[in-house]
Amino acid sequence: LRKAPRRSAEMASPRVAIIGAGAAGAACAWRLRHKARTVVLEMGRGAGGRAGTRRAESFKFDHGSPLLELDGDASVAELAAEFEARGSLTRFDGSVGSVDVARHSAHRVTESAGDYFVGSPTMSAFARDMLEGSEVHFETRVQRLLKVDKQWHASDARGVNHGMFDWLVVAGATPALSRWADGFGESPPLRIAATAAPALRPVVAGLDLGLKNYDAAHVAMLGFPDAAALARLPFDVTRISNDAD
């Protein structure tokens, strides 16, 4: 009898493609870092997604979420504590306010009680930190996702084939939406994937139906050399309600 060769840990680990390096995709990569070989494909220039940071001249703008609010989930609290210890998250020590557009009112609603975190030194830092141990490709827009013989094949808009994967994680709805075609002039990659994986079809259809009526949003990033005027506001971040427009 001949003893079968032992497979290396790397060969035995599943290969996982994660589409998106925002908070969800990065957290997924971090959770899988000891269980799989993860490849993260992100069409933006950096990590963070809706918790991203942009730079212009001497300014840094956290143009998405200004902070992270824990929702009571124990696993999320554990993750936040882990990255607080690593230094890429820090507790928000400012104040939270409320602006009611219909009533023309603005006031402070609460002081931070430790349930809020911000990235350090910028908002996107914690997402970059969670990508440690993963193979990451920025400025990579996935164009085709095909399932062949129980494995996923991913290729990008430049024609680069990123290989075969045992699992596919899509960390956001955008690659499934019909508006993808408006922006890029091509079919959404998850719609293409659904042609070879019928189980995806109701998922893709449900995502598109649920998000089809979203209104466009614009973000104004304003930098003030003198922050004295901003210091007079009764809060550091605010929730806006009753904004009919």
Coordinates of C-alpha atoms in Angstrom, one line a residue:
L1 CA 0.0 0.0 0.0
R2 CA 1.2 3.5 -0.8
K3 CA 0.3 6.3 1.5
A4 CA -1.5 9.2 -0.2
P5 CA 0.5 12.5 -0.3
R6 CA -0.7 15.0 2.2
R7 CA -2.2 18.1 0.8
S8 CA -0.6 21.4 1.9
A9 CA -2.7 23.8 4.0
E10 CA -2.7 26.2 1.1
M11 CA -4.0 23.6 -1.4
A12 CA -6.7 22.5 1.1
S13 CA -8.0 26.0 1.7
P14 CA -10.9 27.1 -0.5
R15 CA -10.2 30.1 -2.7
V16 CA -12.8 32.9 -2.2
A17 CA -13.4 35.9 -4.4
I18 CA -14.9 38.9 -2.6
I19 CA -16.3 41.6 -4.8
G20 CA -16.0 44.9 -3.0
A21 CA -13.6 46.3 -0.4
G22 CA -16.1 48.4 1.6
A23 CA -16.8 47.7 5.3
A24 CA -18.7 44.5 4.5
G25 CA -16.3 43.0 2.0
A26 CA -13.3 43.9 4.2
A27 CA -14.9 42.4 7.3
C28 CA -15.6 39.2 5.3
A29 CA -12.0 39.0 4.2
W30 CA -10.8 39.4 7.8
R31 CA -13.1 36.7 9.1
L32 CA -11.9 34.3 6.4
R33 CA -8.2 35.1 6.6
H34 CA -7.3 31.8 8.4
K35 CA -9.9 29.7 6.7
A36 CA -9.5 30.5 3.0
R37 CA -7.3 32.2 0.4
T38 CA -9.2 35.4 -0.2
V39 CA -8.9 37.6 -3.3
V40 CA -10.7 41.0 -3.0
L41 CA -11.6 42.8 -6.2
E42 CA -12.5 46.5 -5.7
M43 CA -13.4 48.9 -8.5
G44 CA -12.5 52.0 -6.4
R45 CA -9.0 53.4 -5.8
G46 CA -9.0 52.3 -2.1
A47 CA -10.8 50.5 0.7
G48 CA -13.8 51.8 2.6
G49 CA -16.6 52.1 0.1
R50 CA -19.4 54.1 1.9
A51 CA -16.9 54.6 4.7
G52 CA -14.2 55.9 2.4
T53 CA -11.8 58.8 2.6
R54 CA -10.9 61.2 -0.2
R55 CA -8.0 63.7 -0.3
A56 CA -7.9 67.1 -2.0
E57 CA -5.0 69.5 -1.5
S58 CA -4.4 69.6 2.3
F59 CA -7.9 68.3 3.1
K60 CA -9.1 64.8 3.9
F61 CA -12.8 64.1 3.5
D62 CA -14.7 61.2 5.0
H63 CA -17.4 61.6 2.3
G64 CA -19.6 58.6 3.3
S65 CA -20.4 57.5 6.9
P66 CA -18.9 60.0 9.4
L67 CA -18.9 57.3 12.1
L68 CA -19.9 53.7 12.9
E69 CA -22.7 53.1 15.3
L70 CA -22.8 49.6 17.0
D71 CA -26.2 47.9 16.8
G72 CA -25.9 45.7 19.8
D73 CA -24.7 42.6 17.8
A74 CA -22.0 40.9 19.9
S75 CA -19.9 39.8 16.9
V76 CA -19.8 43.4 15.6
A77 CA -18.8 44.7 19.1
E78 CA -16.1 42.0 19.2
L79 CA -14.8 43.1 15.8
A80 CA -14.8 46.8 16.8
A81 CA -12.9 46.0 20.0
E82 CA -10.3 44.0 18.0
F83 CA -9.6 46.9 15.6
E84 CA -9.7 49.5 18.4
A85 CA -6.8 47.5 19.9
R86 CA -5.1 47.5 16.6
G87 CA -5.4 51.3 16.4
S88 CA -7.5 51.6 13.2
L89 CA -10.7 52.3 15.1
T90 CA -11.1 54.8 17.9
R91 CA -14.1 55.8 20.0
F92 CA -15.9 58.9 18.9
D93 CA -15.7 61.5 21.6
G94 CA -17.8 64.2 20.0
S95 CA -21.5 65.0 20.1
V96 CA -24.4 63.9 18.0
G97 CA -27.1 66.3 16.9
S98 CA -30.5 66.3 15.1
V99 CA -31.6 68.6 12.3
D100 CA -35.3 68.7 11.4
V101 CA -35.6 70.4 8.0
A102 CA -39.4 70.8 8.2
R103 CA -39.3 72.5 11.6
H104 CA -36.1 74.5 10.9
S105 CA -34.6 73.2 14.1
A106 CA -31.2 71.9 15.1
H107 CA -30.1 70.7 18.5
R108 CA -27.8 68.3 20.3
V109 CA -29.5 65.0 21.1
T110 CA -26.8 63.1 23.0
E111 CA -23.2 63.0 24.0
S112 CA -21.3 60.0 22.7
A113 CA -21.7 57.1 25.2
G114 CA -19.1 54.8 23.7
D115 CA -21.4 53.3 21.0
Y116 CA -19.8 55.2 18.2
F117 CA -16.4 54.6 16.5
V118 CA -14.4 56.4 13.8
G119 CA -11.5 55.2 11.7
S120 CA -8.1 56.3 12.7
P121 CA -6.4 58.3 11.2
T122 CA -9.1 58.5 8.6
M123 CA -12.5 56.7 8.2
S124 CA -11.2 54.2 5.7
A125 CA -8.3 53.0 7.9
F126 CA -10.2 50.2 9.5
A127 CA -11.3 48.7 6.2
R128 CA -7.7 48.8 4.9
D129 CA -6.6 47.1 8.2
M130 CA -9.2 44.3 7.7
L131 CA -7.7 43.5 4.3
E132 CA -4.5 42.4 5.8
G133 CA -3.7 38.8 4.6
S134 CA -5.8 39.1 1.5
E135 CA -4.8 39.5 -2.1
V136 CA -6.3 42.8 -3.0
H137 CA -6.8 44.4 -6.5
F138 CA -8.0 48.1 -6.5
E139 CA -9.3 49.9 -9.6
T140 CA -10.6 46.5 -10.8
R141 CA -14.1 46.5 -12.1
V142 CA -15.5 43.0 -12.4
Q143 CA -17.1 42.5 -15.8
R144 CA -17.9 38.8 -16.0
L145 CA -18.7 36.1 -13.3
L146 CA -19.3 32.7 -14.7
K147 CA -19.8 29.4 -12.8
V148 CA -18.2 26.4 -14.6
D149 CA -17.9 22.9 -13.0
K150 CA -18.8 24.2 -9.5
Q151 CA -16.1 26.9 -9.7
W152 CA -16.5 30.6 -10.3
H153 CA -14.4 32.5 -12.9
A154 CA -13.9 36.2 -12.5
S155 CA -12.6 38.6 -15.1
D156 CA -12.4 42.4 -15.1
A157 CA -13.0 45.2 -17.6
R158 CA -9.4 45.1 -18.8
G159 CA -9.8 41.4 -19.8
V160 CA -7.7 40.1 -16.8
N161 CA -8.9 36.7 -15.6
H162 CA -8.4 36.5 -11.9
G163 CA -8.7 32.7 -11.8
M164 CA -11.0 30.1 -10.4
F165 CA -12.8 30.3 -7.0
D166 CA -14.6 27.8 -4.9
W167 CA -16.8 30.5 -3.4
L168 CA -18.0 33.9 -4.5
V169 CA -19.0 36.7 -2.1
V170 CA -20.6 39.9 -3.5
A171 CA -20.5 42.5 -0.8
G172 CA -23.0 44.9 -2.2
A173 CA -26.0 45.1 -4.5
T174 CA -24.5 47.3 -7.2
P175 CA -23.2 44.5 -9.5
A176 CA -26.8 43.2 -9.7
L177 CA -28.6 46.4 -10.6
S178 CA -29.9 47.4 -14.0
R179 CA -28.4 50.9 -13.4
W180 CA -25.0 49.3 -13.8
A181 CA -25.6 49.4 -17.5
D182 CA -26.3 53.2 -17.4
G183 CA -22.9 53.8 -15.8
F184 CA -20.7 51.3 -17.6
G185 CA -22.6 50.5 -20.8
E186 CA -22.5 46.7 -20.1
S187 CA -24.7 44.1 -18.4
P188 CA -24.4 43.8 -14.6
P189 CA -22.0 41.0 -13.8
L190 CA -24.4 39.3 -11.4
R191 CA -27.0 39.2 -14.2
I192 CA -24.5 37.5 -16.4
A193 CA -23.6 35.0 -13.6
A194 CA -27.3 34.2 -13.1
T195 CA -27.5 32.8 -16.7
A196 CA -25.2 29.9 -15.6
A197 CA -26.5 29.7 -12.0
P198 CA -30.3 29.7 -12.0
A199 CA -30.4 29.8 -8.2
L200 CA -29.1 33.4 -8.4
R201 CA -32.0 34.7 -10.6
P202 CA -34.6 35.4 -7.9
V203 CA -31.8 37.0 -5.8
V204 CA -30.8 39.3 -8.6
A205 CA -34.3 40.2 -9.5
G206 CA -35.2 40.9 -5.8
L207 CA -32.2 43.2 -5.4
D208 CA -33.0 45.2 -8.5
L209 CA -36.7 45.6 -7.6
G210 CA -35.9 46.7 -4.1
L211 CA -33.4 49.4 -5.1
K212 CA -34.8 50.5 -8.4
N213 CA -36.6 53.6 -7.0
Y214 CA -33.6 55.0 -5.0
D215 CA -33.1 58.7 -5.7
A216 CA -29.7 60.0 -6.7
A217 CA -27.6 61.5 -4.0
H218 CA -24.9 64.2 -4.1
V219 CA -22.2 64.8 -1.5
A220 CA -20.7 68.3 -1.1
M221 CA -17.1 68.1 0.3
L222 CA -16.3 71.5 1.7
G223 CA -13.0 72.4 3.3
F224 CA -12.6 75.4 5.6
P225 CA -9.0 76.7 6.4
D226 CA -10.4 78.3 9.5
A227 CA -12.6 75.9 11.5
A228 CA -13.8 78.5 14.0
A229 CA -17.3 78.8 12.4
L230 CA -17.8 75.1 12.5
A231 CA -16.8 75.0 16.2
R232 CA -19.9 77.1 17.0
L233 CA -22.2 74.3 15.9
P234 CA -23.9 72.5 18.8
F235 CA -22.8 69.1 17.5
D236 CA -20.0 67.3 15.5
V237 CA -22.2 65.0 13.4
T238 CA -26.0 65.1 12.9
R239 CA -28.9 63.1 11.7
I240 CA -31.2 64.9 9.2
S241 CA -34.9 64.2 9.2
N242 CA -38.0 65.4 7.2
D243 CA -36.0 66.4 4.2
A244 CA -38.7 66.2 1.6
D245 CA -36.4 67.3 -1.2

